[in-house]
Short mmCIF file of C-alpha atoms in Angstrom, two decimals:
data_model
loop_
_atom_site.label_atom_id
_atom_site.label_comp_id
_atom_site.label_asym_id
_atom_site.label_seq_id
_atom_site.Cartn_x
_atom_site.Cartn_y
_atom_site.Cartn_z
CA UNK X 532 22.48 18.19 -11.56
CA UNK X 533 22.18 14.94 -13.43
CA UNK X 534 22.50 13.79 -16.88
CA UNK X 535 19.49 11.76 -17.42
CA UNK X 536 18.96 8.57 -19.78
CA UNK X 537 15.87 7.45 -20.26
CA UNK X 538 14.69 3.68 -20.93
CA UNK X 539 11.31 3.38 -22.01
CA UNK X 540 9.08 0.65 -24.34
CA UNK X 541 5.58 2.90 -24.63
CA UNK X 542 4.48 6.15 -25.11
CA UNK X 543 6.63 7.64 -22.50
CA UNK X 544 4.00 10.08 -21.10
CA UNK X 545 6.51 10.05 -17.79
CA UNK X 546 9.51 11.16 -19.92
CA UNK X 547 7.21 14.37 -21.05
CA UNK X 548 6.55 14.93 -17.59
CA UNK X 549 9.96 15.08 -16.73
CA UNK X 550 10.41 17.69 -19.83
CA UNK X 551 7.83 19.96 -18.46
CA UNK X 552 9.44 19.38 -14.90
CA UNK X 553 12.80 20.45 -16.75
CA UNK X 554 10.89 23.70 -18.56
CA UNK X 555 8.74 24.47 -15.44
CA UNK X 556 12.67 25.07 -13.55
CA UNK X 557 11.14 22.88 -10.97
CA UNK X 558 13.76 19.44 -11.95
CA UNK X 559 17.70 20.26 -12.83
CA UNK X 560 18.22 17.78 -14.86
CA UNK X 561 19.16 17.24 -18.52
CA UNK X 562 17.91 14.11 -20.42
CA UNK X 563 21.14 12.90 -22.39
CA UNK X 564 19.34 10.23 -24.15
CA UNK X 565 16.63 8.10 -24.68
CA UNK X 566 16.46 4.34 -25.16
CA UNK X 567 13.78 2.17 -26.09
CA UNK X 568 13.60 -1.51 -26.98
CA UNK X 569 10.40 -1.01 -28.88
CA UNK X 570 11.34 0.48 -32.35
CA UNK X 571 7.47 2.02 -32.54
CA UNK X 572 7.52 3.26 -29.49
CA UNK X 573 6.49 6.67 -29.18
CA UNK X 574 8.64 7.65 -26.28
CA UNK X 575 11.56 7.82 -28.92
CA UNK X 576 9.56 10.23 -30.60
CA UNK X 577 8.55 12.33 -28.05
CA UNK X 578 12.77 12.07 -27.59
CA UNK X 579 13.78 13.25 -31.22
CA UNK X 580 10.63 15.89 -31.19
CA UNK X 581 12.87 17.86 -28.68
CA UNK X 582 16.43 17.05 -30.33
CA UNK X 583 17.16 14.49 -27.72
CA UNK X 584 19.14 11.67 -29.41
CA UNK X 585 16.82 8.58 -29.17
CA UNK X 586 17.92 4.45 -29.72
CA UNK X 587 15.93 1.10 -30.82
CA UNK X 588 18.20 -1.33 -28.75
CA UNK X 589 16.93 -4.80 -30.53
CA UNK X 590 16.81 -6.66 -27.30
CA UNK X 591 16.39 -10.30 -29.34
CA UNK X 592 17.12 -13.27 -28.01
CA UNK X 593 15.63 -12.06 -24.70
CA UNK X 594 11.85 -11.01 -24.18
CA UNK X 595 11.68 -10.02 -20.96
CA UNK X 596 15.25 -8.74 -20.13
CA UNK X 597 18.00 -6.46 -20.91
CA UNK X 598 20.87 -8.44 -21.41
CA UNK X 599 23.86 -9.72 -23.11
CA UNK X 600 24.80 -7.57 -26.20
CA UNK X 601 21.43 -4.99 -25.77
CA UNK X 602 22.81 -4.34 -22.30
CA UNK X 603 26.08 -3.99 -23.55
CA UNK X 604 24.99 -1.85 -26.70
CA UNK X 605 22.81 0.29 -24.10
CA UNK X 606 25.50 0.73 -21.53
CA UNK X 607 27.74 1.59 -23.89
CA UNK X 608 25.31 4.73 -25.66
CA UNK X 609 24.39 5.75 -22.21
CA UNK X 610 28.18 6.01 -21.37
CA UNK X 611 28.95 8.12 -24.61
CA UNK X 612 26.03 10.42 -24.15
CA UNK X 613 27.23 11.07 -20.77
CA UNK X 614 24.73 9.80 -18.61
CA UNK X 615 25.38 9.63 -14.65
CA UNK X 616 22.24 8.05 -13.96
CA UNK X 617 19.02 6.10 -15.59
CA UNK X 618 15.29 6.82 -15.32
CA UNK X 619 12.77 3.75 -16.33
CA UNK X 620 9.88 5.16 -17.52
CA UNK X 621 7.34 2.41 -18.80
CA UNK X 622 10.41 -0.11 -19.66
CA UNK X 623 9.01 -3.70 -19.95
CA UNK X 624 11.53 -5.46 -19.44
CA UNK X 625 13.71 -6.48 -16.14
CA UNK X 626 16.82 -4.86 -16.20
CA UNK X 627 19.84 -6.77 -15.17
CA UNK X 628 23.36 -6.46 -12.94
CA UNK X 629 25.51 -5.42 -16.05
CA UNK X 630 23.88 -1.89 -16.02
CA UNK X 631 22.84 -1.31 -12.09
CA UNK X 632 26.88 -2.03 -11.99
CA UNK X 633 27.50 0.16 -14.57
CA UNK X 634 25.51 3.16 -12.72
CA UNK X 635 25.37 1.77 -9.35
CA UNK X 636 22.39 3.23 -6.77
CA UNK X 637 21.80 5.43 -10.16
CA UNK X 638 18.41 3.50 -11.61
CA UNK X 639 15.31 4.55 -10.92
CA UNK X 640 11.75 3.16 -11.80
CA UNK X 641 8.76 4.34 -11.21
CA UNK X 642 5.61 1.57 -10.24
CA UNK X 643 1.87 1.98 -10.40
CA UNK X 644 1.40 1.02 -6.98
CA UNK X 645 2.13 1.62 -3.69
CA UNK X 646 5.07 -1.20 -3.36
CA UNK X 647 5.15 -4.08 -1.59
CA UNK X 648 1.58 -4.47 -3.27
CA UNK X 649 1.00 -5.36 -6.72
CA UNK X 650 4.67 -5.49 -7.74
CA UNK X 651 4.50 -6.98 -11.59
CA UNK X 652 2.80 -6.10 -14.39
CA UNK X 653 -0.74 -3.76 -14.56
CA UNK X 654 -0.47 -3.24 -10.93
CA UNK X 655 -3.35 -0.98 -11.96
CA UNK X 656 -5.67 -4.21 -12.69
CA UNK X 657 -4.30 -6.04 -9.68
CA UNK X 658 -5.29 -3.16 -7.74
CA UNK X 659 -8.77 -3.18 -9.01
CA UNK X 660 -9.12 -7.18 -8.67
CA UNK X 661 -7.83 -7.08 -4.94
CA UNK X 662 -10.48 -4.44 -4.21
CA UNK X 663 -8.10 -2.45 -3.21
CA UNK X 664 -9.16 1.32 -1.78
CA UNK X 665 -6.24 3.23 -1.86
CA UNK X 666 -3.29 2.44 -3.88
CA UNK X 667 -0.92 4.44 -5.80
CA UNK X 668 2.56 5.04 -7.03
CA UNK X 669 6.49 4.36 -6.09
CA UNK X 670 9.46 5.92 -7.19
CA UNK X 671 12.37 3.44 -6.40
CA UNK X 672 16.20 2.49 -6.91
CA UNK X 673 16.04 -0.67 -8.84
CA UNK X 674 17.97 -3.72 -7.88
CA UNK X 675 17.99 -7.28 -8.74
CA UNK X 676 14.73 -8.21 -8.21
CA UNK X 677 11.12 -6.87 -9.41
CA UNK X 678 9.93 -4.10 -7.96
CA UNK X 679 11.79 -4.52 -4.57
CA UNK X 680 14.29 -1.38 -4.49
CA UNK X 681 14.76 1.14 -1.83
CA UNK X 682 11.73 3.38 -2.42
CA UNK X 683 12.81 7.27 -2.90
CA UNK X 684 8.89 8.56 -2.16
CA UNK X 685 5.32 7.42 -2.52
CA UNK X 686 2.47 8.70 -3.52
CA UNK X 687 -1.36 7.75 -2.79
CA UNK X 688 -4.14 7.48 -4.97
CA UNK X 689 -7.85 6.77 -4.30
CA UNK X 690 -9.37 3.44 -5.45
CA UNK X 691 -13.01 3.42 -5.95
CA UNK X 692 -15.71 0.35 -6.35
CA UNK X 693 -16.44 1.81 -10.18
CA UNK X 694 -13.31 1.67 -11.50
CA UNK X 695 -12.25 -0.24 -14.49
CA UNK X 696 -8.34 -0.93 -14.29
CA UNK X 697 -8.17 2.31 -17.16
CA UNK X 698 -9.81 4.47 -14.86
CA UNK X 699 -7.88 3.45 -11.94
CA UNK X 700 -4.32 3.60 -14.27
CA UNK X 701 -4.93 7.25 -15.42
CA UNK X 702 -5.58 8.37 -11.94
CA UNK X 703 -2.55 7.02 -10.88
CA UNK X 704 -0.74 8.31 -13.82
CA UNK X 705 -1.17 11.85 -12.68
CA UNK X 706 -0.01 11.32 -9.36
CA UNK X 707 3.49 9.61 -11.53
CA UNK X 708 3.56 12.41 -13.31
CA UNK X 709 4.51 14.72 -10.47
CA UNK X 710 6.13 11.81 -8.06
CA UNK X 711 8.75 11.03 -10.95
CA UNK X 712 10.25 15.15 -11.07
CA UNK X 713 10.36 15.39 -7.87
CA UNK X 714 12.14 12.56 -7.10
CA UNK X 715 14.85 12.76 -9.66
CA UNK X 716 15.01 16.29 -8.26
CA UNK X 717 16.19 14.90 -4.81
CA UNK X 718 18.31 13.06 -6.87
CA UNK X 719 19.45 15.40 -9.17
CA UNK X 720 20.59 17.46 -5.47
CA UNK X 721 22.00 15.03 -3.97
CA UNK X 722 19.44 14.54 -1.04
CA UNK X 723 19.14 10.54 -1.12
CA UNK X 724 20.93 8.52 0.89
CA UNK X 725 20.75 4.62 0.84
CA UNK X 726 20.93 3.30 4.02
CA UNK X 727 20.00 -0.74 4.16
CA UNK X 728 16.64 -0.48 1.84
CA UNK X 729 15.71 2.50 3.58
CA UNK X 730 16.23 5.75 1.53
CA UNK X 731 16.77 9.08 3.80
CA UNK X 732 16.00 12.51 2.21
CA UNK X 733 18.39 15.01 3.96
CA UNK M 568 -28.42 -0.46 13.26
CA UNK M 569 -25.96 -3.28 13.74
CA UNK M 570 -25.45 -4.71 17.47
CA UNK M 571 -21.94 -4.96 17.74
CA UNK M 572 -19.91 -7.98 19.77
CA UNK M 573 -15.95 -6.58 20.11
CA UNK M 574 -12.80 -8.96 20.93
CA UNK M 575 -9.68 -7.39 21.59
CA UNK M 576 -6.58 -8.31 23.03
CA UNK M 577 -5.17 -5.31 24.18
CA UNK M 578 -5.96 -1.63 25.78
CA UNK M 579 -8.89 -1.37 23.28
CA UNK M 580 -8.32 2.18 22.04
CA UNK M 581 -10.28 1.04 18.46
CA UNK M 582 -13.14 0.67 20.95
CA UNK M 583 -12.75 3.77 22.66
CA UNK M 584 -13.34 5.48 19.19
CA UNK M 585 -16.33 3.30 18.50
CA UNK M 586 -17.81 5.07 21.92
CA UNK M 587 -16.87 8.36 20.74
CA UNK M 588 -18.34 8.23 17.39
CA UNK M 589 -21.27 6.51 19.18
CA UNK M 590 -21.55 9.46 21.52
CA UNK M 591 -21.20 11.87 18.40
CA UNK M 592 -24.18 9.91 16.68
CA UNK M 593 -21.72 9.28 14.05
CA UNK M 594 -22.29 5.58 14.43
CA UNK M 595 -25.81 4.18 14.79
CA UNK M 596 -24.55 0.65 16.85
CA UNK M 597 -24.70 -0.44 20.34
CA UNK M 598 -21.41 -2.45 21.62
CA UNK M 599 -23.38 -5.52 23.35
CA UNK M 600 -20.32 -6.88 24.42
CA UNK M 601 -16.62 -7.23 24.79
CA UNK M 602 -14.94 -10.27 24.80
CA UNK M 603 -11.04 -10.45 25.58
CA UNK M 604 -8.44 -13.38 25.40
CA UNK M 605 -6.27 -11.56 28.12
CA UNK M 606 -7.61 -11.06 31.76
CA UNK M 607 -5.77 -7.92 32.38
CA UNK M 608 -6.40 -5.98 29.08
CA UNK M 609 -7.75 -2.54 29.73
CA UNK M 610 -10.47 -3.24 27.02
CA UNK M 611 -12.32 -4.89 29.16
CA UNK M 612 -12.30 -2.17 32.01
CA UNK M 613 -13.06 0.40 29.10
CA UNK M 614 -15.98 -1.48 28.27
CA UNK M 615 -16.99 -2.16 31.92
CA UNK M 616 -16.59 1.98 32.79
CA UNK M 617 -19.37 2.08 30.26
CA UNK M 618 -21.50 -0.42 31.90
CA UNK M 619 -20.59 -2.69 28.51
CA UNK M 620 -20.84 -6.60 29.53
CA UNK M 621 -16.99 -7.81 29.48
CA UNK M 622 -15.83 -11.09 29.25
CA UNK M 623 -12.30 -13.11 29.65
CA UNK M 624 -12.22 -16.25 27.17
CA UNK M 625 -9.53 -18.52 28.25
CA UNK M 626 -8.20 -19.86 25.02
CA UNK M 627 -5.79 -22.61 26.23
CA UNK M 628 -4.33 -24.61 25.26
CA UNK M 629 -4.29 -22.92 21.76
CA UNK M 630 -1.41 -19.67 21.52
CA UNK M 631 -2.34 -18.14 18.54
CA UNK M 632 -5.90 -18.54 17.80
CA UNK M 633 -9.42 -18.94 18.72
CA UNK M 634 -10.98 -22.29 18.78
CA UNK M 635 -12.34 -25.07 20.46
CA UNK M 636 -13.90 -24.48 23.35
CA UNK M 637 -12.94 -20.96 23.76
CA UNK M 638 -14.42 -20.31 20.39
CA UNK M 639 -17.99 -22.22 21.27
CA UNK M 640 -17.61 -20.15 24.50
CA UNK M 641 -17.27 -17.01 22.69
CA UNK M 642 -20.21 -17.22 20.01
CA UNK M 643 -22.35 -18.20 22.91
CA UNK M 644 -21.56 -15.12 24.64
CA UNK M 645 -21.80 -13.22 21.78
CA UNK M 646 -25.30 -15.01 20.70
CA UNK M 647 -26.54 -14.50 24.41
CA UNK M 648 -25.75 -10.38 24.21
CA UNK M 649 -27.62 -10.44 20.46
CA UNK M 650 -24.42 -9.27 18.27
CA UNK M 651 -25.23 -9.61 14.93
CA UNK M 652 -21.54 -8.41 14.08
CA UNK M 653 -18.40 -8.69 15.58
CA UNK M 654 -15.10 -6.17 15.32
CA UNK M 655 -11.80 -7.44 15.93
CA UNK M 656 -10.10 -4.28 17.73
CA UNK M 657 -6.35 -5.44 18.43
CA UNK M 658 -7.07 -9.50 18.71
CA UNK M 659 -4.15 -10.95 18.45
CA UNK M 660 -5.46 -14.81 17.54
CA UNK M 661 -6.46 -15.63 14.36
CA UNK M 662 -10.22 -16.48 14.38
CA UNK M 663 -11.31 -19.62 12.45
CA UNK M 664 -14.46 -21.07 10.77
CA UNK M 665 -16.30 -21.46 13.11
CA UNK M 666 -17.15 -18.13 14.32
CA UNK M 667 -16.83 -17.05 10.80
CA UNK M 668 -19.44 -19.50 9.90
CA UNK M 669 -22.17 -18.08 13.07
CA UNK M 670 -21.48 -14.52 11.86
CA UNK M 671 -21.03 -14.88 7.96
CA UNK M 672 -19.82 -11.75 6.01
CA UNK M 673 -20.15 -9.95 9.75
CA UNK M 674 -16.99 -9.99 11.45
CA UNK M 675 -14.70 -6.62 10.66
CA UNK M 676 -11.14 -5.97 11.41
CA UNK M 677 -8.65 -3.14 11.25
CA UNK M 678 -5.20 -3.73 10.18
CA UNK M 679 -2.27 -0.98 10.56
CA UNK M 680 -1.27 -1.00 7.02
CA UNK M 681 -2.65 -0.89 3.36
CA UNK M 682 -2.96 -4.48 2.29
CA UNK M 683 -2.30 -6.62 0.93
CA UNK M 684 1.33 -4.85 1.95
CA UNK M 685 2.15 -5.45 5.27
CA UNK M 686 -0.18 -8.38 6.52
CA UNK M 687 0.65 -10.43 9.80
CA UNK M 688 2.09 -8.80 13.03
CA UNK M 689 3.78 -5.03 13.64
CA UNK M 690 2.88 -3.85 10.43
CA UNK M 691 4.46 -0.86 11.30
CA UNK M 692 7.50 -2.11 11.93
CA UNK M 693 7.33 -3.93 8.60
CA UNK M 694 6.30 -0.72 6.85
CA UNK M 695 9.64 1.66 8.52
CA UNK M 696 12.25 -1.33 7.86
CA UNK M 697 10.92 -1.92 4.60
CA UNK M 698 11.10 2.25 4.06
CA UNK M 699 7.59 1.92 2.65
CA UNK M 700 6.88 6.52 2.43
CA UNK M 701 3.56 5.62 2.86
CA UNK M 702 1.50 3.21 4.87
CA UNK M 703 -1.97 3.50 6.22
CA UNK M 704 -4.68 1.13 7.66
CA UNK M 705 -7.47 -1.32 6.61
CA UNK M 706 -11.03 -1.98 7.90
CA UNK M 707 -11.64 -5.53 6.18
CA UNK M 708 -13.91 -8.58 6.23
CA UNK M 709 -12.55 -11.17 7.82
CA UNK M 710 -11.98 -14.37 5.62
CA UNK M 711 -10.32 -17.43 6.62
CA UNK M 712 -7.02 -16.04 6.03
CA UNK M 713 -4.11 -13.93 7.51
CA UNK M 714 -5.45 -10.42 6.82
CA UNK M 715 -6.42 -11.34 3.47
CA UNK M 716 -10.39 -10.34 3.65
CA UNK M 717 -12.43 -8.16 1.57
CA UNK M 718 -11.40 -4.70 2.03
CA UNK M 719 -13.92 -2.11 3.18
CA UNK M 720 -12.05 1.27 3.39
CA UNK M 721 -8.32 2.15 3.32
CA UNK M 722 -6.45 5.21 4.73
CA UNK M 723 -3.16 6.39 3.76
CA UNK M 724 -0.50 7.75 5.98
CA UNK M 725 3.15 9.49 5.44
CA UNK M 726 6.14 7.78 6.28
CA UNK M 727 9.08 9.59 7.33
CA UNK M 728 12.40 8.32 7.49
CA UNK M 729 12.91 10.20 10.89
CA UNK M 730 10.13 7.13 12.02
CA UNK M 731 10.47 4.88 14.99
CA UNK M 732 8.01 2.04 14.66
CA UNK M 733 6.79 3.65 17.46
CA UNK M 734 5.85 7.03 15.82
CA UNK M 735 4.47 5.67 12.87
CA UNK M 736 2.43 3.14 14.89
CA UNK M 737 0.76 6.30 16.63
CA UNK M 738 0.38 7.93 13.33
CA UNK M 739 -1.64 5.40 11.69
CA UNK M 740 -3.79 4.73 14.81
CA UNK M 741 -4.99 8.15 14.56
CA UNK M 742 -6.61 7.06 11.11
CA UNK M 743 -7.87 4.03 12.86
CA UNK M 744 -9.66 6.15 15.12
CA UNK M 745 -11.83 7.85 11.86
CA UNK M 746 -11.51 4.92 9.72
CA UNK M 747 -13.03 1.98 11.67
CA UNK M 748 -16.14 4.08 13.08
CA UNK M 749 -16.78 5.34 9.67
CA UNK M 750 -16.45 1.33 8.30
CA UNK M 751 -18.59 0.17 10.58
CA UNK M 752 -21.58 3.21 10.24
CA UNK M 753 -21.53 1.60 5.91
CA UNK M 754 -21.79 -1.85 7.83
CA UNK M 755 -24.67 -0.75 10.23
CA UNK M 756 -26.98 1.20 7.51
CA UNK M 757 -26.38 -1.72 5.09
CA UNK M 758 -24.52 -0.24 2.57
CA UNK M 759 -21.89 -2.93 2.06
CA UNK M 760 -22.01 -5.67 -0.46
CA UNK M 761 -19.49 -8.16 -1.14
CA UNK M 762 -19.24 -8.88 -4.93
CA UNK M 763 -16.23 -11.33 -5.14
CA UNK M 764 -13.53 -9.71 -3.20
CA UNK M 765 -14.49 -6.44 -3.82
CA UNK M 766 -16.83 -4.93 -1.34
CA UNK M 767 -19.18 -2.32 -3.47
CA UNK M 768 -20.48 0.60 -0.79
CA UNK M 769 -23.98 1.89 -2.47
#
């Protein structure tokens, strides 16, 4: 069992996967909070709509980071709430050593493609541009650098010549939508072991 | 109906599943010739069991590709046997402009991972020490670069942790076998177009 916060900058349409994972008995987890460094965003919504306390952390000076006193500020409601461990779930912005020390081998993202391709941003469209015929999606541990964790499991999806990048993205969004439980599942049970950048389900 | 020149390197078990799917009339192509860079590989006996013309190109002095005089050597042979395209089934040279340039847009390989992850030698030994949980293969056009053509058709395959390179090279082989006949059948009835990098399959 883990106690789940959640860091997300968009709609969050991962997070309510993970709450119908929770309802469906099929993930043992409880989401403790959620954070978002979008104010508008309507993940913190989707957060208060079940009685989940939900955070703006105003991330300024950085753009493209969580650092300095926003880490700090985050760390520090993730702590209080009780979280043991952090799920990304659409969060734009690199997260940094202050808070993968804080929950160490305990941050997880989730990536729209089958990792080491089209690590960045809209790995959907880079997908599509590449010509790609198969990609898909990665549940990893974060670490320092972008997109280059130990991956917990992978998941392909189909890439065909008529796509547009939207197509391609909401494909692949259904395949996140059950990759994401079931990995925090063999999280939430203790089943992953880190071993180099090789994760081992036992 | 595509007359088909193959160079391989090794024991040529990409063209013993051309032959099958030949013999299965799931591939309209004749193999006109094999061409290998290595005296003693069993894809040249393969081929000769079959009555297939088989040829050794010395490639000295050059280690890791084809040129030169090996190359002029080779798309003579090939020209002589009337291929019209060529499959690269386990070469292990890079092949340069030249015969790119006598067989443009023709000249298919298969690579034992989904690229652009993976590129370059062992792919599956890549794929199990990055602890990529899925891999795959990838019948491309050959460009000028290191497995960097337009890509025809990918297949994905599980990873397990519990994989040796070994296992996991056997594993996605087995795709090969289906993926590289059924490439080449879209090449032979014409159905591939390269728009860009994309290759569209009407």
């Amino acid at each position: 069992m883990i106690n789940l916060g959640v860091l997300g900058s968009g709609k969050g349409s991962n997070l309510g996967a993970i709450f119908d994972a929770i309802d469906a008995r099929k993930l043992d987890t409880r989401v403790v909070c959620v954070l978002s460094d979008n104010s508008g965003a309507f993940i913190l919504d989707r957060a208060r709509q079940r009685g989940v306390p939900a955070f703006h952390i105003d991330c300024a000076p950085f753009k493209t980071k969580l650092d300095g006193d926003a880490q700090a500020r985050a760390i520090a409601i993730l702590r209080e709430h009780g979280a043991d461990a952090i799920a990304l779930a659409g969060f734009m912005r690199m997260v940094k050593p202050g808070l993968l020390q804080a929950f160490p081998h305990r941050v997880v993202n989730i990536h729209p493609a089958l990792l080491p391709a089209f690590p960045g941003l809209e790995a959907w469209s880079q997908a599509v541009a590449y010509g790609a015929k198969v990609s898909g999606c990665t549940v990893h541990f974060v670490d320092a650098g972008m997109d280059t964790g130990p991956i917990i499991l992978q998941k392909p999806v189909p890439v065909f010549d008529t796509d547009t990048p939207q197509v391609l993205h909401a494909r692949i969004q259904e395949q996140e939508h059950s990759a994401y439980p079931e990995a925090l599942q063999l999280l939430s049970q203790g089943r992953l072991k880190i071993e180099g950048r090789v994760v081992k389900i036992s």
